[in-house]
XYZ file of C-alpha atoms in Angstrom:
670
model
C 191.907 53.287 185.667
C 194.524 53.605 182.750
C 192.736 54.660 179.407
C 193.730 51.853 177.246
C 192.320 51.599 173.682
C 190.148 48.673 174.712
C 188.877 50.349 177.676
C 187.934 53.507 175.325
C 186.105 51.358 172.769
C 184.234 49.379 175.351
C 183.229 52.512 177.178
C 182.235 54.212 174.332
C 179.906 51.271 173.306
C 178.496 51.087 176.692
C 177.530 54.839 176.378
C 176.094 54.529 172.784
C 173.919 51.545 173.907
C 172.919 53.402 177.008
C 171.890 56.398 174.828
C 170.103 54.172 172.356
C 168.138 52.270 175.239
C 167.057 55.482 176.743
C 166.242 57.300 173.622
C 164.797 54.602 171.435
C 163.853 51.591 173.404
C 162.669 52.901 176.700
C 160.245 55.425 175.194
C 158.918 52.606 172.957
C 158.240 50.392 175.986
C 156.798 53.406 178.213
C 154.894 55.130 175.436
C 151.203 54.690 175.880
C 149.435 57.951 174.828
C 145.689 58.098 174.996
C 144.215 57.404 171.556
C 142.817 60.472 169.732
C 140.014 60.697 167.341
C 142.704 61.065 164.568
C 144.169 57.617 165.167
C 142.343 54.542 163.422
C 143.289 51.098 162.617
C 144.193 50.687 158.973
C 142.337 48.543 156.461
C 144.233 46.081 154.452
C 144.224 48.246 151.517
C 145.313 51.459 153.649
C 148.201 49.368 155.262
C 149.355 48.219 151.764
C 149.282 51.892 150.640
C 151.283 53.085 153.874
C 153.898 50.590 152.946
C 154.124 51.826 149.475
C 154.231 55.570 150.664
C 157.174 54.519 152.891
C 159.051 52.189 150.584
C 158.683 54.988 147.799
C 160.393 57.581 149.697
C 157.252 59.821 150.201
C 158.190 60.579 153.648
C 161.487 62.342 152.721
C 159.589 65.216 151.241
C 156.291 65.128 153.113
C 156.090 65.215 157.054
C 153.041 63.882 158.941
C 153.390 66.054 161.967
C 152.243 69.682 162.831
C 154.129 71.801 165.389
C 152.645 74.729 167.167
C 154.274 77.212 164.972
C 152.823 75.513 161.724
C 149.932 77.986 161.293
C 147.091 76.551 158.817
C 148.326 73.008 158.948
C 145.729 71.880 161.246
C 145.739 71.177 165.050
C 149.000 70.462 166.752
C 149.933 66.735 166.466
C 149.385 64.562 169.602
C 151.088 61.403 170.461
C 147.781 59.648 170.482
C 147.381 60.232 166.847
C 150.026 57.686 165.989
C 149.132 54.726 168.170
C 148.323 52.577 165.160
C 151.712 53.372 163.246
C 154.529 50.959 163.671
C 156.841 52.384 162.709
C 155.620 56.140 162.961
C 156.270 57.944 159.400
C 156.798 61.458 160.682
C 158.954 62.323 157.730
C 162.266 64.176 157.560
C 161.508 67.457 155.799
C 158.776 69.452 154.044
C 160.030 69.844 150.500
C 156.254 69.119 149.903
C 153.151 70.089 152.090
C 152.591 68.317 155.360
C 150.100 65.447 155.038
C 148.858 65.081 158.494
C 145.229 66.174 157.810
C 145.122 65.607 153.968
C 142.431 62.959 154.394
C 139.113 64.035 152.469
C 140.673 67.201 151.278
C 141.071 65.554 147.802
C 139.332 62.736 146.090
C 141.217 59.392 145.453
C 140.946 59.968 141.821
C 142.799 63.350 142.355
C 145.471 61.584 144.390
C 146.051 58.815 141.746
C 146.158 61.458 138.826
C 148.499 63.502 140.843
C 150.801 60.684 141.517
C 150.969 59.967 137.933
C 151.600 63.559 136.814
C 152.138 65.953 139.547
C 152.646 68.886 137.091
C 149.061 68.607 135.923
C 147.966 69.981 139.073
C 150.962 72.060 140.203
C 153.043 73.166 137.221
C 156.068 74.161 139.543
C 156.112 70.869 141.395
C 159.393 69.099 141.615
C 157.719 65.744 142.826
C 158.686 62.843 140.481
C 156.123 60.983 138.446
C 155.078 57.434 140.088
C 153.271 56.310 136.998
C 155.507 53.398 136.886
C 153.535 51.944 140.009
C 150.686 49.458 139.155
C 147.153 50.649 139.241
C 146.424 48.738 142.619
C 149.631 49.996 144.152
C 148.469 53.779 143.224
C 145.006 52.993 144.519
C 146.408 51.705 147.663
C 148.412 54.982 148.244
C 145.343 56.926 147.634
C 143.333 54.997 150.059
C 146.099 55.416 152.726
C 146.136 59.386 151.952
C 142.243 59.608 151.828
C 142.106 58.320 155.364
C 144.856 60.509 157.103
C 144.065 63.062 159.868
C 140.547 64.078 160.849
C 139.193 63.172 157.432
C 137.208 66.437 157.361
C 136.903 68.215 153.816
C 138.594 71.747 153.922
C 135.557 73.682 152.701
C 136.141 76.623 155.224
C 138.643 79.187 156.201
C 141.843 78.028 158.068
C 141.128 78.025 161.794
C 142.858 80.225 164.099
C 145.628 78.579 166.104
C 145.412 77.798 169.773
C 146.263 81.167 171.320
C 143.386 82.906 169.281
C 140.938 80.155 169.390
C 137.527 81.015 170.906
C 138.337 84.650 171.379
C 135.337 86.821 171.208
C 134.561 90.720 171.326
C 135.363 91.666 174.887
C 133.910 95.307 174.591
C 130.228 95.476 175.671
C 128.092 97.747 174.028
C 126.817 100.513 176.548
C 123.073 100.656 177.610
C 121.387 103.952 176.867
C 118.038 105.694 177.539
C 115.906 106.748 174.614
C 115.514 110.487 175.445
C 115.916 112.500 172.005
C 116.248 111.970 168.415
C 120.020 113.145 167.883
C 121.652 110.425 169.941
C 123.593 109.114 166.830
C 126.863 110.430 167.770
C 126.682 109.642 171.484
C 125.721 106.252 171.017
C 128.310 105.757 168.122
C 131.214 107.104 170.107
C 130.161 105.241 173.514
C 130.304 101.911 171.461
C 133.831 102.617 170.295
C 132.710 102.714 166.726
C 134.118 106.122 166.030
C 137.575 104.939 167.229
C 137.406 101.995 165.122
C 136.473 104.010 162.011
C 139.175 106.289 162.538
C 141.723 103.254 162.850
C 139.997 101.724 159.723
C 140.636 105.208 157.816
C 144.138 105.418 159.058
C 145.400 101.960 158.642
C 142.861 99.950 156.355
C 141.251 102.342 153.827
C 143.844 102.393 151.225
C 143.589 98.753 150.771
C 140.348 97.585 151.828
C 138.406 100.785 150.486
C 135.797 103.016 151.972
C 133.000 100.612 151.378
C 135.153 97.427 152.731
C 135.019 95.704 149.412
C 138.784 95.291 149.067
C 139.081 97.755 146.292
C 140.948 100.759 147.914
C 142.928 103.061 146.027
C 146.015 100.995 146.605
C 144.480 97.569 145.885
C 145.254 97.367 142.146
C 149.008 97.603 143.189
C 148.893 94.106 145.114
C 149.397 90.768 143.724
C 146.593 89.654 146.102
C 143.435 91.616 146.209
C 142.557 92.682 149.753
C 139.650 91.094 151.555
C 136.037 92.044 150.459
C 134.355 92.390 153.974
C 130.642 92.189 152.210
C 131.064 88.580 150.980
C 131.478 85.112 152.533
C 133.446 84.048 154.410
C 133.524 87.364 156.259
C 129.867 87.833 156.619
C 129.850 84.763 158.850
C 133.314 84.700 160.118
C 133.616 84.104 164.042
C 135.242 86.780 166.097
C 138.365 84.464 166.757
C 139.094 84.415 163.094
C 138.873 88.225 162.967
C 141.171 88.693 165.930
C 143.659 86.184 164.476
C 143.942 87.643 161.108
C 143.886 91.285 162.342
C 146.687 90.405 164.917
C 148.935 88.204 162.915
C 148.296 89.504 159.246
C 147.736 87.122 156.352
C 150.719 84.996 155.219
C 151.393 85.602 151.447
C 149.856 88.910 151.308
C 150.891 92.431 152.434
C 148.214 92.450 155.359
C 150.519 93.237 158.313
C 150.412 91.793 161.708
C 148.771 94.806 163.591
C 149.595 93.345 167.093
C 152.841 95.281 166.650
C 150.987 98.635 166.193
C 147.708 98.366 167.661
C 146.449 97.488 171.201
C 144.335 94.646 172.016
C 141.481 96.870 172.451
C 142.078 99.052 169.180
C 142.219 95.801 167.422
C 138.819 94.662 168.593
C 137.306 98.412 167.965
C 138.335 98.200 164.291
C 136.886 94.692 164.020
C 133.515 95.805 165.489
C 133.530 98.790 163.084
C 134.099 96.508 159.901
C 131.545 94.007 161.332
C 128.937 96.426 161.823
C 129.256 98.596 158.806
C 130.513 96.062 156.132
C 130.150 92.482 157.069
C 127.022 92.543 159.177
C 125.256 95.756 158.295
C 121.763 96.745 159.470
C 120.206 100.176 158.893
C 120.370 102.781 161.691
C 119.453 106.419 161.608
C 122.715 108.362 161.845
C 120.668 111.114 163.934
C 123.825 113.261 163.894
C 122.186 116.432 164.888
C 123.719 119.960 163.921
C 127.383 120.762 163.822
C 128.906 121.693 167.256
C 132.128 122.573 168.809
C 134.690 123.580 166.368
C 132.299 123.038 163.325
C 129.542 125.325 164.516
C 128.768 128.188 162.239
C 131.765 127.744 159.959
C 131.982 129.306 156.603
C 134.090 128.383 153.549
C 137.246 130.165 153.694
C 138.392 129.095 150.292
C 137.926 131.470 147.203
C 135.285 129.957 144.840
C 136.965 129.752 141.342
C 136.716 127.444 138.341
C 140.006 126.254 139.174
C 138.902 125.414 142.911
C 135.960 123.533 141.590
C 138.272 121.485 139.239
C 140.418 120.618 142.278
C 137.403 119.562 144.291
C 136.361 117.288 141.371
C 139.675 115.455 141.192
C 139.413 114.670 144.924
C 135.573 113.686 144.570
C 136.357 111.358 141.680
C 139.226 109.774 143.268
C 137.818 109.164 146.829
C 133.878 109.873 146.791
C 132.655 108.709 143.402
C 132.899 105.057 144.200
C 130.064 105.403 146.760
C 128.312 108.640 145.769
C 128.448 108.197 142.159
C 129.941 110.801 139.747
C 126.601 112.325 139.384
C 125.995 112.787 143.122
C 122.929 110.455 143.055
C 124.258 107.878 145.356
C 124.774 105.345 142.533
C 128.436 104.747 142.955
C 129.862 101.365 141.743
C 130.989 100.290 145.199
C 128.039 101.421 147.358
C 126.168 98.184 147.303
C 124.855 96.819 150.567
C 126.044 100.008 152.518
C 123.472 100.850 155.242
C 122.434 103.673 155.096
C 123.019 103.973 151.394
C 125.054 106.901 150.178
C 122.681 110.198 149.771
C 121.140 111.207 146.485
C 122.202 115.116 146.329
C 119.629 115.595 143.610
C 116.592 114.839 145.794
C 115.879 118.414 146.961
C 116.320 117.935 150.533
C 119.411 120.308 150.551
C 117.393 123.335 149.694
C 117.759 125.752 146.791
C 120.349 128.624 145.890
C 118.101 131.038 147.596
C 117.174 128.921 150.618
C 119.755 126.182 151.315
C 119.015 123.556 153.959
C 122.561 122.791 154.752
C 125.065 125.330 155.671
C 128.939 125.379 154.767
C 129.373 123.781 158.279
C 127.010 120.997 157.707
C 128.933 119.840 154.523
C 132.445 120.430 156.080
C 131.709 118.657 159.341
C 130.345 115.481 157.671
C 133.291 115.332 155.351
C 135.694 115.821 158.140
C 134.359 113.650 160.838
C 132.028 111.307 158.738
C 128.514 110.239 159.948
C 127.844 108.041 162.810
C 126.363 104.545 162.010
C 127.651 104.811 158.433
C 130.671 104.101 156.324
C 131.203 107.857 155.609
C 134.990 108.008 156.323
C 136.709 110.592 158.442
C 138.397 112.500 155.607
C 139.998 114.708 158.130
C 142.588 112.040 158.606
C 143.443 111.919 154.831
C 142.918 115.529 153.307
C 143.860 119.004 154.499
C 141.234 121.558 155.808
C 141.712 123.415 152.321
C 140.974 120.286 150.304
C 137.855 119.580 152.333
C 136.619 123.122 151.752
C 137.159 122.687 148.087
C 135.043 119.476 148.193
C 132.296 121.605 149.834
C 132.167 124.029 147.009
C 132.234 121.328 144.501
C 129.320 119.397 145.843
C 127.203 122.697 146.492
C 127.762 124.142 143.169
C 127.675 120.920 140.863
C 125.215 118.638 142.822
C 123.029 120.397 145.370
C 122.975 123.637 143.336
C 122.925 125.670 146.592
C 126.055 127.803 145.742
C 126.409 130.364 142.923
C 128.626 129.291 139.960
C 131.924 130.950 139.601
C 132.673 133.404 136.918
C 134.590 131.780 134.140
C 138.220 132.555 133.870
C 139.420 135.439 131.242
C 139.555 134.440 127.584
C 142.854 132.590 127.050
C 143.293 131.705 130.789
C 141.102 128.687 130.844
C 142.517 125.317 131.433
C 144.742 124.104 128.795
C 145.415 120.145 128.298
C 149.010 119.140 128.533
C 150.855 119.232 125.314
C 151.568 115.459 125.263
C 147.822 114.672 124.917
C 147.760 116.630 121.563
C 149.900 113.796 120.057
C 147.827 110.782 121.278
C 145.723 108.492 119.041
C 143.541 105.385 119.312
C 145.948 102.497 120.095
C 145.570 99.274 118.071
C 144.407 97.228 120.915
C 140.970 99.010 121.548
C 137.955 96.854 121.537
C 134.430 98.350 120.605
C 132.833 95.393 122.631
C 134.839 96.229 125.890
C 134.286 100.143 125.102
C 130.567 99.351 124.903
C 130.587 97.862 128.520
C 132.766 100.953 129.787
C 130.251 103.252 128.386
C 127.378 101.438 129.878
C 129.101 101.367 133.354
C 130.557 104.682 133.441
C 128.879 107.323 130.859
C 125.234 106.142 130.038
C 123.671 107.062 133.197
C 124.359 110.678 132.214
C 124.815 110.653 128.580
C 122.071 108.175 127.991
C 122.333 104.876 126.122
C 121.545 106.505 123.021
C 124.230 109.062 123.601
C 121.345 111.815 123.676
C 122.426 113.374 126.930
C 119.230 112.109 128.700
C 120.591 109.600 131.042
C 118.471 108.659 134.042
C 120.999 110.292 136.541
C 121.951 113.460 134.828
C 118.913 115.284 134.090
C 119.336 117.575 137.035
C 122.898 118.540 136.191
C 123.846 122.044 135.107
C 125.016 122.229 132.415
C 123.431 119.207 130.995
C 125.324 116.183 129.774
C 126.553 116.346 126.368
C 124.348 115.187 123.443
C 126.771 112.939 121.440
C 124.323 112.806 118.429
C 125.609 116.207 117.374
C 128.822 114.657 116.499
C 127.030 112.339 113.699
C 129.101 112.455 110.607
C 132.115 114.221 112.040
C 135.389 112.412 110.991
C 137.204 110.456 113.499
C 140.555 112.479 113.175
C 143.617 112.028 115.122
C 142.982 115.412 116.625
C 139.470 114.592 117.590
C 140.666 111.423 119.233
C 143.297 113.419 121.367
C 140.734 115.984 122.360
C 138.505 113.266 123.568
C 141.133 111.594 125.678
C 142.074 114.882 127.165
C 138.462 115.683 127.961
C 137.837 112.175 129.456
C 141.027 112.189 131.382
C 140.860 115.690 132.897
C 137.073 116.264 132.948
C 135.505 119.446 131.709
C 135.835 122.522 134.001
C 132.745 123.921 135.773
C 130.665 120.750 134.994
C 130.148 117.338 136.594
C 132.173 115.647 134.000
C 134.660 113.630 136.097
C 138.291 113.605 135.691
C 138.415 109.784 134.714
C 142.039 109.941 134.777
C 141.730 109.767 138.626
C 139.819 106.364 138.326
C 139.833 104.655 134.959
C 143.060 103.019 133.421
C 144.038 104.755 130.108
C 143.035 101.752 128.095
C 139.684 101.719 129.598
C 139.378 105.538 128.539
C 140.642 104.839 125.156
C 137.923 102.078 124.652
C 135.280 104.302 125.909
C 136.452 106.901 123.220
C 136.398 104.320 120.509
C 132.882 103.244 121.480
C 131.675 106.886 121.593
C 133.195 107.787 118.167
C 132.219 104.489 116.455
C 128.549 104.456 117.824
C 127.788 108.340 117.543
C 130.135 109.639 114.973
C 130.359 107.069 112.228
C 127.232 104.904 113.484
C 126.629 101.188 113.896
C 123.044 100.650 112.534
C 121.240 97.500 113.065
C 117.951 98.004 111.207
C 117.038 94.425 110.561
C 116.301 92.209 113.253
C 119.257 89.672 114.299
C 116.822 87.149 115.343
C 117.218 85.486 111.891
C 116.509 81.770 111.905
C 115.646 81.515 115.457
C 118.890 80.359 116.809
C 119.567 81.061 120.441
C 123.040 80.716 122.331
C 123.358 77.197 123.925
C 123.795 78.791 127.243
C 120.505 80.482 127.276
C 118.390 78.118 125.214
C 116.969 76.366 128.445
C 116.008 79.565 130.132
C 112.287 79.624 131.191
C 110.139 81.649 133.277
C 108.744 78.510 135.053
C 112.301 77.718 136.353
C 112.750 81.118 137.443
C 109.488 81.450 139.310
C 109.747 77.868 140.519
C 112.688 78.937 142.686
C 110.712 81.352 144.612
C 111.425 84.489 142.405
C 108.348 86.681 141.526
C 107.896 88.227 137.970
C 106.851 91.960 138.404
C 105.711 93.400 134.856
C 105.136 96.756 136.557
C 108.937 96.792 137.446
C 109.408 95.315 133.908
C 107.640 98.504 132.503
C 109.846 100.772 134.524
C 113.067 99.077 133.495
C 111.965 99.289 129.844
C 111.084 103.037 130.180
C 114.321 103.852 131.684
C 116.841 101.767 129.644
C 115.105 100.595 126.407
C 112.298 103.191 125.375
C 114.969 105.602 124.308
C 115.919 103.557 121.458
C 113.177 100.995 120.881
C 110.360 103.494 121.421
C 107.265 102.957 123.575
C 105.912 100.076 121.292
C 109.121 98.458 120.452
C 108.904 99.754 116.902
C 112.769 101.109 117.154
C 111.607 104.862 116.947
C 112.551 106.196 120.307
C 113.519 109.674 120.843
C 117.220 109.022 121.368
C 117.419 107.576 117.583
C 116.431 111.057 115.980
C 119.523 112.224 114.267
C 121.653 109.176 115.678
C 124.609 107.906 113.365
C 123.604 104.368 114.425
C 119.805 105.086 113.545
C 117.124 103.262 115.262
C 116.967 99.409 116.126
C 114.722 97.070 113.997
C 111.276 96.687 115.068
C 110.621 93.724 117.514
C 109.443 90.676 115.654
C 106.393 89.084 116.734
C 107.674 85.704 117.575
C 110.492 86.338 119.853
C 110.704 83.650 122.695
C 111.551 84.665 126.101
C 114.754 82.948 126.100
C 116.115 84.771 123.018
C 114.886 88.252 124.779
C 116.603 87.400 128.113
C 119.742 86.450 125.971
C 119.901 89.834 124.165
C 119.201 91.842 127.125
C 121.951 89.989 129.034
C 124.586 89.711 126.244
C 123.628 92.679 124.099
C 123.875 92.563 120.258
C 127.317 92.146 118.509
C 128.671 95.239 116.812
C 125.682 97.455 117.899
C 125.053 99.959 120.453
C 122.634 97.452 122.214
C 124.674 96.950 125.480
C 125.076 93.668 127.530
C 122.821 94.622 130.788
C 124.271 91.921 132.627
C 126.826 94.491 133.668
C 124.290 97.064 134.910
C 121.154 95.312 135.879
C 120.274 92.572 138.532
C 119.038 89.303 137.009
C 115.519 90.071 138.598
C 115.202 93.249 136.568
C 116.265 91.375 133.431
C 113.480 88.704 133.954
C 110.992 91.457 134.662
C 111.624 93.373 131.490
C 112.015 90.022 129.424
C 108.393 88.939 130.357
C 107.243 92.649 129.916
C 108.768 92.607 126.421
C 107.244 89.344 125.632
C 103.833 90.372 126.605
C 104.336 93.583 124.259
C 105.687 91.444 121.306
C 102.651 89.112 121.700
C 100.095 92.034 121.815
C 101.100 94.389 118.963
C 100.046 98.003 119.470
C 100.506 97.777 123.225
C 103.060 100.432 124.611
C 104.862 101.110 127.654
C 104.724 104.185 129.857
C 107.239 106.795 128.753
C 110.135 107.944 131.249
C 107.917 110.887 132.235
C 104.777 108.411 132.904
C 106.720 105.823 134.953
C 109.284 106.277 137.775
C 112.661 105.639 136.601
C 114.208 102.269 137.276
C 116.613 102.738 139.968
C 119.974 101.166 138.663
C 120.791 98.909 141.641
C 123.396 96.347 140.316
C 123.771 92.604 141.673
C 127.041 91.694 143.594
C 128.797 91.344 140.283
C 127.871 94.266 138.494
C 129.612 97.640 138.726
C 127.793 100.510 136.927
C 129.216 103.934 137.700
C 128.902 107.465 136.836
C 129.016 108.951 133.352
C 131.123 111.376 131.169
C 129.437 114.696 130.438
């Protein structure tokens, strides 16, 4: 047949209509998918809203279909989702978010306000305002959106995609027969947990931290703080979620897809370690036994010098202090909820200088390999043998006192601070109030809240923490400021005074120095009660003991007496008269005596928030709420019964500074 123009046109039209028939009309005639639970008939209002959605061009930017690769948008869309849609509004592109499952995720009022002013909720949005629509039209669109998808509120983590859904830990724990007490290592390694710990230390530690709270040494460098495994949703997160996130990483963060580097078994091992030690911990006896193999009978080959101790201190401050505390008493800022808790090096179990219970090998082995059934990292993966031996020297000399202190360096050869520090001075941005919190969290437990060197953690240290009262009346010269910055930054050689430059930002160091100089050199006396006219801050005025106990809490005044003896008596005195031993010779003098009419809400407020422009700190940053209630009721009883007194610190066991989940008390400057 000769290809004439009419034949070409007619032939083209036949092909065109054939394609349209096959691609458009035939599917519509034969399409009869099984209805899903997502599909639903529209009410009259929802149908009007759907028409408004379409006629205003919302589908140009918002799709309503989820593909297999669309992680986090919900289940993959099925044909049966659209049986009531004619025509289907699948959309054209995703300039805005997909709306397949938007129902119930936001209120109808939110949707209306967002349509009127999108930038009210998303400042960078390019969505136009639909304020020109009538109230009824806006309500119709909101009703349509409110009913889209599975209509489940999104108050949970993103569910894993199909290939990870319903996965569970495939590694079975081996069954063992109880035969001896030192089974810790055997059961730990048989369960694959040592392998998991080593993977964690090697791949995860720098971001998530050795206590699993997302505050590793690299965490501050990241836009998104790494996950805190001790909190929800991780404490109750199912296995498939764990495996998905470890395997694929987390979009929008630097969490990498570990499926590219770790085998399936290794991923499950590190997940198991994180779950057992951080997310779902329970107390187990490490039962580690004695050093064996290559660690048996080792002795420290590194010469003990003041410089060696200083190098060990820097490592301890940088890596160990967060759990063990800078005074070595196990009160580190990030040690909360670890099972078992970090040890207290001052408890006497390590022996004496003449009769040590632990050998060099004991310390080196534990530092190198960690402990079974604990979060103690495998530091051989991060530090050289020489560095680990320096840590052994530091712990034995400074904390357990089981090794002779080294000879001081010759006169003139002691440590000199870098010359640049000699020209430093307090910046204009320092804040006394922020410095007071920094001092409370990092210094008071050694130096004492009164600055008298009688903190609750530092009394066993040798040499003793510095008594800042001796600085009373000294000028706050620029040379003094520079000297304090250098001491706080580098620590003081041959003492437990930390090298805070390894941990605290410079502005925090300056603010602690500003507080120290203001409180203990020039003084911040408050010799009259600030109760004044009896006013209480609005956010505390409704506090009551009945509400607290009504929620199932218990008031323990014996515990309140312990808290008072540890944190309050040094300034307020045994009877609340402001004549505590820490006030003797203090530039800030003693606090005013307690008035007889203090209500419990006022007492709680001042313990919680502190007293402005005074050395009375805000204990919300150091004590859990239960301790503050206990000491509040104890104090109210004291005020109501003049002449009563509290046991002194020597009569009553010291209150253990166990912070709540939001508090971060740490070590102290010497």
